[in-house]
Short mmCIF file of C-alpha atoms in Angstrom, two decimals:
data_model
loop_
_atom_site.label_atom_id
_atom_site.label_comp_id
_atom_site.label_asym_id
_atom_site.label_seq_id
_atom_site.Cartn_x
_atom_site.Cartn_y
_atom_site.Cartn_z
CA MET A 1 -19.39 3.57 13.21
CA THR A 2 -16.92 6.16 14.52
CA SER A 3 -15.46 8.36 11.78
CA ILE A 4 -11.81 7.94 10.84
CA TYR A 5 -11.56 11.74 10.69
CA LYS A 6 -11.34 14.15 13.61
CA THR A 7 -14.00 16.48 12.18
CA THR A 8 -16.45 16.57 9.27
CA ASP A 9 -14.74 19.66 7.87
CA GLY A 10 -11.36 17.93 8.10
CA LYS A 11 -12.71 15.00 6.10
CA LYS A 12 -13.96 17.39 3.41
CA GLN A 13 -10.55 19.06 3.20
CA VAL A 14 -8.68 15.75 2.81
CA LEU A 15 -11.06 14.35 0.17
CA SER A 16 -11.19 17.65 -1.74
CA PHE A 17 -7.39 17.72 -1.94
CA TYR A 18 -7.40 14.08 -3.04
CA GLU A 19 -9.82 14.94 -5.85
CA ASN A 20 -7.37 17.58 -7.06
CA ILE A 21 -4.57 15.01 -7.06
CA LEU A 22 -6.70 12.57 -9.05
CA SER A 23 -7.33 15.21 -11.72
CA ASN A 24 -3.73 14.55 -12.81
CA TRP A 25 -4.15 10.74 -12.93
CA HIS A 26 -2.88 9.07 -16.09
CA LYS A 27 -5.47 9.13 -18.89
CA PRO A 28 -7.44 7.31 -20.18
CA SER A 29 -8.80 5.94 -16.91
CA ASN A 30 -12.05 5.06 -15.19
CA GLN A 31 -13.18 5.74 -11.64
CA LEU A 32 -15.07 2.75 -10.26
CA ASN A 33 -17.13 2.30 -7.11
CA ILE A 34 -17.51 -1.35 -6.16
CA SER A 35 -20.08 -2.36 -3.53
CA THR A 36 -18.75 -4.93 -1.03
CA SER A 37 -19.93 -6.40 2.27
CA LEU A 38 -17.62 -3.92 4.01
CA GLY A 39 -18.93 -0.93 2.08
CA ASN A 40 -18.04 0.98 -1.06
CA THR A 41 -14.56 0.53 -2.55
CA PHE A 42 -13.10 3.20 -4.84
CA ILE A 43 -10.87 1.99 -7.67
CA LEU A 44 -8.94 3.70 -10.46
CA GLU A 45 -8.82 1.60 -13.62
CA SER A 46 -6.18 2.25 -16.27
CA GLY A 47 -4.40 0.46 -19.08
CA MET A 48 -5.20 -2.26 -21.57
CA GLU A 49 -8.26 -4.43 -20.98
CA ASN A 50 -6.94 -7.43 -22.92
CA LYS A 51 -3.71 -7.63 -20.91
CA GLU A 52 -2.72 -9.21 -17.59
CA CYS A 53 -4.35 -7.63 -14.53
CA ILE A 54 -2.47 -5.86 -11.77
CA LEU A 55 -3.96 -4.64 -8.50
CA LEU A 56 -2.21 -1.85 -6.57
CA LEU A 57 -2.58 -1.60 -2.77
CA HIS A 58 -1.21 1.48 -1.00
CA GLY A 59 0.09 1.85 2.55
CA SER A 60 -1.50 3.04 5.78
CA GLY A 61 -2.47 6.72 6.00
CA SER A 62 -2.21 6.95 2.23
CA THR A 63 -4.28 6.65 -0.95
CA SER A 64 -3.98 5.33 -4.50
CA GLY A 65 -2.45 8.69 -5.35
CA MET A 66 0.91 7.21 -4.31
CA TRP A 67 0.91 5.17 -7.56
CA MET A 68 0.59 8.21 -9.86
CA ALA A 69 4.01 7.84 -11.49
CA ASP A 70 3.95 4.01 -11.60
CA VAL A 71 0.57 3.80 -13.33
CA LYS A 72 1.77 5.85 -16.28
CA GLU A 73 4.29 3.12 -17.17
CA LEU A 74 2.33 0.07 -15.98
CA SER A 75 -0.71 1.09 -18.03
CA LYS A 76 1.26 0.72 -21.25
CA HIS A 77 1.50 -3.03 -20.71
CA TYR A 78 -1.13 -4.12 -18.17
CA HIS A 79 -4.73 -3.72 -17.06
CA VAL A 80 -4.23 -1.81 -13.82
CA PHE A 81 -6.58 -1.31 -10.85
CA ALA A 82 -5.45 1.02 -8.04
CA ILE A 83 -7.59 0.30 -4.97
CA ASP A 84 -8.29 2.67 -2.10
CA ILE A 85 -8.12 0.44 0.98
CA ILE A 86 -11.15 0.57 3.27
CA GLY A 87 -10.64 2.39 6.55
CA GLU A 88 -7.89 4.56 5.09
CA CYS A 89 -7.97 8.19 3.95
CA GLY A 90 -9.07 7.65 0.34
CA LYS A 91 -12.56 7.44 -1.14
CA SER A 92 -13.51 3.94 0.05
CA ALA A 93 -15.73 3.11 3.04
CA GLU A 94 -14.45 3.94 6.52
CA SER A 95 -14.86 0.32 7.66
CA ARG A 96 -12.06 -1.00 9.86
CA PRO A 97 -12.49 -4.74 10.44
CA SER A 98 -10.11 -6.60 12.72
CA PHE A 99 -6.71 -7.42 11.25
CA LYS A 100 -7.00 -10.79 13.00
CA SER A 101 -10.02 -11.81 10.91
CA ASP A 102 -10.33 -12.91 7.26
CA SER A 103 -12.10 -9.64 6.43
CA TYR A 104 -9.41 -8.04 4.28
CA SER A 105 -8.67 -11.11 2.16
CA ASN A 106 -12.41 -11.73 1.69
CA TRP A 107 -12.92 -8.05 0.81
CA LEU A 108 -10.24 -8.32 -1.89
CA TYR A 109 -11.82 -11.56 -3.16
CA GLU A 110 -15.16 -9.76 -3.51
CA ILE A 111 -13.54 -6.97 -5.52
CA ILE A 112 -11.79 -9.38 -7.89
CA ALA A 113 -15.02 -11.33 -8.38
CA LYS A 114 -17.04 -8.19 -9.09
CA LEU A 115 -14.42 -7.03 -11.60
CA SER A 116 -14.79 -10.46 -13.29
CA LEU A 117 -11.07 -11.17 -13.00
CA ASN A 118 -9.64 -14.67 -12.71
CA LYS A 119 -5.99 -14.31 -11.78
CA VAL A 120 -4.14 -11.15 -10.80
CA SER A 121 -0.73 -9.87 -9.81
CA LEU A 122 -0.46 -7.63 -6.77
CA ILE A 123 1.87 -4.69 -6.21
CA ALA A 124 1.52 -3.60 -2.62
CA CYS A 125 3.18 -1.23 -0.17
CA SER A 126 3.48 -1.50 3.63
CA LEU A 127 -0.07 -2.21 4.95
CA GLY A 128 -1.04 -3.16 1.39
CA GLY A 129 1.77 -5.73 1.45
CA TRP A 130 0.28 -7.41 4.50
CA ILE A 131 -3.14 -7.54 2.81
CA ALA A 132 -1.58 -8.92 -0.39
CA MET A 133 0.29 -11.69 1.45
CA ASP A 134 -2.79 -12.59 3.49
CA PHE A 135 -4.78 -12.86 0.27
CA ALA A 136 -2.09 -14.95 -1.45
CA ILE A 137 -2.13 -17.35 1.52
CA LYS A 138 -5.90 -17.76 1.56
CA TYR A 139 -6.55 -17.64 -2.20
CA PRO A 140 -3.32 -19.04 -3.71
CA THR A 141 -4.78 -19.95 -7.12
CA MET A 142 -5.86 -16.35 -7.75
CA VAL A 143 -2.41 -14.74 -7.46
CA ASP A 144 0.15 -14.86 -10.26
CA LYS A 145 2.93 -12.56 -9.05
CA LEU A 146 3.45 -10.58 -5.88
CA VAL A 147 5.47 -7.38 -5.45
CA LEU A 148 6.02 -6.31 -1.84
CA LEU A 149 7.36 -2.81 -1.18
CA ALA A 150 8.53 -2.12 2.40
CA SER A 151 5.88 -4.62 3.42
CA ALA A 152 4.32 -4.83 6.85
CA GLY A 153 3.60 -8.18 8.50
CA LEU A 154 7.09 -9.68 8.27
CA VAL A 155 8.79 -8.17 11.33
CA GLN A 156 7.57 -6.08 14.25
CA ILE A 157 7.48 -2.32 13.83
CA LYS A 158 10.48 -0.66 15.48
CA ALA A 159 9.59 0.44 19.02
CA LYS A 160 11.75 3.56 18.83
CA THR A 161 9.77 4.73 15.79
CA LEU A 162 6.47 4.40 17.64
CA PHE A 163 7.92 6.47 20.50
CA TYR A 164 9.22 9.08 18.04
CA ILE A 165 5.80 9.35 16.33
CA ILE A 166 4.09 9.94 19.68
CA ILE A 167 6.55 12.67 20.65
CA THR A 168 6.59 14.50 17.30
CA SER A 169 2.79 14.41 17.04
CA MET A 170 2.69 16.79 20.00
CA LEU A 171 5.06 19.32 18.44
CA GLY A 172 3.04 20.88 15.62
CA SER A 173 4.63 21.73 12.27
CA TRP A 174 8.16 21.32 13.68
CA GLY A 175 7.29 17.79 14.75
CA PHE A 176 5.67 17.08 11.39
CA ASN A 177 8.85 18.14 9.57
CA LYS A 178 10.98 16.00 11.89
CA LEU A 179 8.74 12.99 11.27
CA ASN A 180 8.90 13.56 7.51
CA LYS A 181 12.68 13.53 7.72
CA LEU A 182 12.51 10.17 9.51
CA VAL A 183 10.09 8.65 6.97
CA TYR A 184 11.35 10.18 3.71
CA GLY A 185 15.05 10.46 4.52
CA ASN A 186 16.90 12.50 1.91
CA LEU A 187 14.27 12.06 -0.80
CA ASP A 188 13.14 15.17 -2.63
CA ILE A 189 9.38 14.90 -2.11
CA ASP A 190 6.89 16.76 -4.29
CA LYS A 191 5.39 19.78 -2.50
CA THR A 192 1.84 18.70 -3.33
CA ALA A 193 2.46 15.29 -1.75
CA LEU A 194 3.87 16.94 1.38
CA LYS A 195 0.87 19.25 1.64
CA PHE A 196 -1.47 16.27 1.33
CA ALA A 197 0.50 14.40 4.00
CA SER A 198 0.20 17.43 6.27
CA LEU A 199 -3.59 17.56 5.77
CA ILE A 200 -3.88 13.85 6.52
CA LYS A 201 -1.83 14.20 9.72
CA GLN A 202 -3.98 17.14 10.81
CA HIS A 203 -7.40 15.59 10.19
CA TYR A 204 -7.14 11.80 9.95
CA LYS A 205 -7.13 9.27 12.80
CA PRO A 206 -4.74 6.42 11.90
CA ARG A 207 -5.22 2.90 13.19
CA THR A 208 -3.19 2.11 16.28
CA ASP A 209 -3.76 -1.66 16.53
CA ALA A 210 -0.77 -3.72 15.44
CA LEU A 211 -0.77 -5.83 12.31
CA PRO A 212 -0.29 -9.56 12.96
CA ILE A 213 3.07 -10.99 11.92
CA ILE A 214 2.65 -13.63 9.23
CA SER A 215 4.00 -16.96 10.51
CA ASP A 216 6.65 -19.09 8.79
CA VAL A 217 3.99 -21.75 8.21
CA ASN A 218 1.79 -19.29 6.34
CA LEU A 219 4.66 -17.76 4.36
CA LYS A 220 5.39 -21.25 3.04
CA LYS A 221 1.83 -21.34 1.64
CA ILE A 222 2.52 -18.47 -0.78
CA ASN A 223 3.01 -20.00 -4.21
CA ALA A 224 3.16 -16.76 -6.17
CA THR A 225 6.50 -15.70 -7.59
CA THR A 226 7.43 -12.79 -5.34
CA LEU A 227 9.64 -9.70 -5.44
CA TYR A 228 10.46 -7.91 -2.19
CA ILE A 229 12.04 -4.44 -2.12
CA GLY A 230 12.96 -2.75 1.15
CA GLY A 231 15.18 0.10 2.27
CA GLU A 232 18.13 -0.49 4.58
CA ASN A 233 17.17 2.66 6.53
CA ASP A 234 13.45 1.90 6.81
CA CYS A 235 12.32 3.62 10.03
CA PHE A 236 9.40 1.21 10.54
CA TYR A 237 10.73 -2.24 9.66
CA ASP A 238 14.09 -4.01 9.57
CA SER A 239 14.24 -4.80 5.85
CA LYS A 240 17.17 -7.19 6.16
CA LYS A 241 15.32 -9.30 8.72
CA ALA A 242 12.19 -9.19 6.56
CA ALA A 243 14.18 -10.35 3.52
CA TYR A 244 15.77 -13.14 5.58
CA ARG A 245 12.33 -14.44 6.62
CA LEU A 246 11.08 -14.41 3.04
CA ASN A 247 14.20 -16.14 1.69
CA SER A 248 13.97 -18.76 4.44
CA ASN A 249 10.32 -19.63 3.88
CA MET A 250 9.38 -19.02 0.25
CA LYS A 251 10.35 -20.96 -2.87
CA TYR A 252 9.91 -18.30 -5.54
CA ILE A 253 11.32 -15.14 -4.00
CA LYS A 254 13.73 -12.37 -4.99
CA CYS A 255 14.71 -9.86 -2.31
CA PHE A 256 16.46 -6.50 -2.67
CA VAL A 257 17.38 -4.25 0.25
CA LEU A 258 18.35 -0.89 -1.21
CA GLU A 259 21.23 1.11 0.29
CA ASP A 260 20.63 4.66 1.57
CA THR A 261 16.87 4.13 1.26
CA GLY A 262 14.11 4.45 3.85
CA HIS A 263 10.49 3.34 4.11
CA VAL A 264 9.36 5.36 1.09
CA LEU A 265 10.49 3.66 -2.11
CA LEU A 266 10.53 5.75 -5.28
CA ASN A 267 11.64 5.16 -8.88
CA ASN A 268 11.53 1.36 -8.79
CA THR A 269 9.06 0.92 -11.65
CA SER A 270 11.69 -0.40 -14.06
CA MET A 271 12.78 -3.08 -11.55
CA ILE A 272 9.15 -4.05 -10.99
CA MET A 273 8.44 -4.19 -14.73
CA GLN A 274 11.46 -6.41 -15.31
CA PHE A 275 10.21 -8.78 -12.60
CA LEU A 276 6.66 -8.87 -13.98
CA ARG A 277 7.92 -9.72 -17.46
CA SER A 278 10.30 -12.45 -16.27
#
């Protein structure tokens, strides 16, 4: 299997920095390593064992570290599992099965079974949103509630963004800063997070194959009560079109497209908590 990193040293740098980030993870917590048919899966477990279970799925080119602030609040009320997605730059296996197969939904099923969970809610961002929807379609009885943040799989990625990524990737630190401006907008991003993003861009090889768009027929199969949050200025996906598709095809759906907001959605924990409790 070809490594998802450009060099062995680059991989060490990314994972070492990630370890430092995890040292600030909300306590008490457990670090789990679950063996699956697609390799090891790294999971951060927090919260109350006798409460409802929530699985967190991050986006592409990211890690469970993105949930740092959310877990602090969620753990007060739920049993929370933040999962490093396989083939991404966290601590799970580097396996990258085809998006057109059932591999990701079956992988998530294996994890839930090995954690001895029956029914879960999913909070998922971008790529994680596509995986969460795919799972909810194929295993509908196992999903209680679904929270989709700037989710992939609903509309095609914007062509102009792909072109912009290609151009800026050739322009060093100046290009990296320009790309950050496109992705983060006017958000004040933590310096540690920006440094980690820079390391990932330098050493990690992102997937370039497109995610399949989930059909209207399959969206209608999702029975879970669902919350969708997108940003009106999302550089990757047209959030209004995504919300329209969800509203047109799902029974139990609430959609919010936030003004002056891009692909990165911060400080929405209270809205998510309100939805989960409803």
